[in-house]
Amino acid sequence: MKDEEIIELYFNRNERAIEETDIKYGNYLASIAGNILKCAEDVEETLNDTYMKAWKRIPPTRPQIFRIFLGKITRNIAFNKYESMIAKKRGGGQIADVLDELDECIPGSSDVESSILGTELSGIIRDFVNELPEKEAYIFSCRYFYTEDISTIAKKFNMTSNNVSVTLSRLRAKLKRRLVREGYLAS
């Protein structure tokens, strides 16, 4: 079923919309949640929450790119679940690694400050990624949006893990310079 048809089911409040969404995008969304949560039960719960949130947002929202719309919802729900789990216990894993890597170029801030600057930072990062050569943009997205581990990215792009690590390090340095230039970070 085409995305437009699925979205129309949502607008018509037809519950088949969720079933069709799961058929078409369930594996994609599960991989996003799985990269973050690593627990089948949490992934399943995240998918259910994603479908519920999509149901609540459509209408009035009419997503332009349905796959991205769903992926973003799933990613946010999974990160929130992860943060909740970490608050209860300290742990390792890809998320801790990814957040540690990005910590060098994205500063911490207070809740008030982060809510004000969040949209601006998001736009700067989106522009940064859009301006990268295609391969670098994919590598950056795989690591920092989909939270894939370095060895998986290396296999996907026929690179060594060391090459991927070096590429990511250079991209983080470029992002940091961009954030300084945009006035988001002090040099």
Coordinates of C-alpha atoms in Angstrom, one line a residue:
M1 CA 0.0 0.0 0.0
K2 CA 1.3 3.5 -0.8
D3 CA 2.1 6.0 1.9
E4 CA -0.6 8.4 0.7
E5 CA -3.2 5.6 1.0
I6 CA -2.0 4.7 4.6
I7 CA -2.1 8.4 5.6
E8 CA -5.6 8.6 4.1
L9 CA -6.7 5.7 6.4
Y10 CA -5.4 7.7 9.4
F11 CA -7.4 10.7 8.2
N12 CA -10.5 8.5 7.9
R13 CA -9.8 7.2 11.4
N14 CA -9.7 3.6 10.0
E15 CA -7.8 1.3 12.4
R16 CA -6.4 -0.6 9.4
A17 CA -3.9 2.4 9.1
I18 CA -1.9 1.0 12.0
E19 CA -1.9 -2.5 10.6
E20 CA -0.7 -1.2 7.2
T21 CA 1.9 1.0 8.8
D22 CA 3.2 -2.1 10.7
I23 CA 3.3 -4.2 7.6
K24 CA 5.2 -1.6 5.6
Y25 CA 7.4 0.0 8.2
G26 CA 7.5 -2.4 11.2
N27 CA 10.9 -3.9 10.5
Y28 CA 12.4 -0.5 9.7
L29 CA 11.0 1.0 13.0
A30 CA 12.1 -2.1 15.0
S31 CA 15.6 -1.7 13.8
I32 CA 15.7 1.9 14.9
A33 CA 14.3 1.0 18.3
G34 CA 16.5 -2.1 18.6
N35 CA 19.7 -0.2 17.9
I36 CA 18.8 2.0 20.9
L37 CA 17.1 -0.4 23.4
K38 CA 18.5 -3.8 22.7
C39 CA 15.5 -5.5 24.3
A40 CA 12.7 -7.2 22.3
E41 CA 10.0 -6.3 24.8
D42 CA 11.1 -2.6 24.9
V43 CA 11.2 -2.5 21.1
E44 CA 7.7 -4.0 20.9
E45 CA 6.4 -1.4 23.4
T46 CA 8.2 1.4 21.4
L47 CA 6.5 0.3 18.2
N48 CA 3.1 0.3 19.9
D49 CA 3.8 3.8 21.3
T50 CA 4.9 4.9 17.8
Y51 CA 1.7 3.7 16.2
M52 CA -0.4 5.4 19.0
K53 CA 1.5 8.7 18.6
A54 CA 1.1 8.5 14.8
W55 CA -2.7 7.9 15.3
K56 CA -2.8 11.0 17.5
R57 CA -0.8 13.2 15.2
I58 CA -2.5 12.2 11.9
P59 CA -4.8 14.2 11.5
P60 CA -4.1 17.2 11.7
T61 CA -0.5 16.5 10.5
R62 CA -0.1 15.2 7.0
P63 CA 3.5 13.9 6.9
Q64 CA 5.4 14.7 3.7
I65 CA 7.8 11.7 4.1
F66 CA 5.9 9.1 6.1
R67 CA 8.9 6.9 6.7
I68 CA 10.9 9.8 8.2
F69 CA 7.9 10.9 10.2
L70 CA 7.6 7.5 11.8
G71 CA 11.3 7.0 12.2
K72 CA 11.6 10.2 14.1
I73 CA 8.7 9.3 16.4
T74 CA 10.3 5.9 17.1
R75 CA 13.7 7.3 17.7
N76 CA 12.4 9.9 20.2
I77 CA 10.3 7.3 22.1
A78 CA 13.2 4.9 22.2
F79 CA 15.6 7.6 23.5
N80 CA 13.1 8.6 26.2
K81 CA 12.8 4.9 27.2
Y82 CA 16.6 4.6 27.3
E83 CA 17.0 7.7 29.4
S84 CA 14.4 6.4 31.8
M85 CA 16.2 3.1 32.1
I86 CA 19.5 4.8 32.6
A87 CA 18.0 7.0 35.3
K88 CA 17.2 3.9 37.2
K89 CA 20.5 2.2 36.6
R90 CA 23.8 3.0 35.0
G91 CA 24.7 1.0 32.0
G92 CA 26.8 0.9 28.8
G93 CA 26.0 0.2 25.2
Q94 CA 25.8 2.1 22.0
I95 CA 23.7 5.0 23.3
A96 CA 26.2 5.8 26.0
D97 CA 29.0 5.7 23.4
V98 CA 27.1 7.8 20.9
L99 CA 26.2 10.4 23.5
D100 CA 29.8 10.5 24.8
E101 CA 31.0 11.0 21.2
L102 CA 28.6 13.9 20.6
D103 CA 29.3 15.4 24.0
E104 CA 32.5 16.9 22.7
C105 CA 30.7 19.2 20.2
I106 CA 27.2 19.7 21.7
P107 CA 27.2 21.4 25.1
G108 CA 24.9 20.5 28.0
S109 CA 22.4 23.2 29.1
S110 CA 19.6 23.8 31.5
D111 CA 16.1 22.7 30.6
V112 CA 14.9 26.3 29.9
E113 CA 17.9 26.9 27.7
S114 CA 17.7 23.6 25.9
S115 CA 14.0 24.2 25.1
I116 CA 14.8 27.6 23.6
L117 CA 17.9 26.5 21.6
G118 CA 16.7 23.0 20.7
T119 CA 15.0 24.0 17.5
E120 CA 18.0 26.2 16.5
L121 CA 20.5 23.4 17.1
S122 CA 18.4 20.9 15.3
G123 CA 18.3 23.2 12.2
I124 CA 22.1 23.7 12.3
I125 CA 22.7 20.0 12.5
R126 CA 20.2 19.2 9.8
D127 CA 21.9 21.8 7.5
F128 CA 25.3 20.4 8.4
V129 CA 24.3 16.9 7.4
N130 CA 22.5 18.1 4.2
E131 CA 25.7 19.8 3.1
L132 CA 27.9 16.8 3.6
P133 CA 28.9 14.5 0.7
E134 CA 26.4 11.7 0.5
K135 CA 28.6 8.9 2.0
E136 CA 29.6 11.1 5.0
A137 CA 26.0 12.1 5.5
Y138 CA 24.9 8.5 5.6
I139 CA 27.8 7.5 8.0
F140 CA 26.9 10.4 10.3
S141 CA 23.2 9.5 10.2
C142 CA 23.8 5.8 10.7
R143 CA 25.8 6.5 13.9
Y144 CA 24.0 9.5 15.4
F145 CA 20.4 9.0 14.2
Y146 CA 20.1 5.3 14.0
T147 CA 22.8 4.6 16.7
E148 CA 24.4 1.8 14.7
D149 CA 27.6 0.4 16.0
I150 CA 30.8 1.2 14.1
S151 CA 31.4 -2.3 12.8
T152 CA 27.9 -2.4 11.3
I153 CA 28.6 0.9 9.5
A154 CA 32.0 -0.4 8.3
K155 CA 30.4 -3.4 6.8
K156 CA 27.6 -1.3 5.2
F157 CA 30.1 1.0 3.5
N158 CA 32.8 -1.6 2.8
M159 CA 35.2 0.3 5.1
T160 CA 37.4 -0.7 8.1
S161 CA 36.1 0.1 11.6
N162 CA 39.1 2.4 12.0
N163 CA 38.2 4.3 8.8
V164 CA 34.7 4.8 10.1
S165 CA 35.9 6.0 13.5
V166 CA 38.3 8.5 11.8
T167 CA 35.5 9.7 9.5
L168 CA 33.2 10.2 12.5
S169 CA 35.9 12.0 14.4
R170 CA 36.5 14.4 11.5
L171 CA 32.7 14.9 11.1
R172 CA 32.3 15.8 14.8
A173 CA 35.2 18.2 14.6
K174 CA 33.6 19.8 11.5
L175 CA 30.3 20.0 13.4
K176 CA 31.9 21.6 16.3
R177 CA 33.6 24.2 14.1
R178 CA 30.2 24.9 12.5
L179 CA 28.5 25.3 15.9
V180 CA 31.3 27.7 17.0
R181 CA 30.9 29.7 13.7
E182 CA 27.1 29.8 14.2
G183 CA 27.6 31.2 17.7
Y184 CA 26.1 28.1 19.3
L185 CA 29.4 27.2 21.1
A186 CA 32.2 29.3 22.5
S187 CA 35.5 28.5 20.8

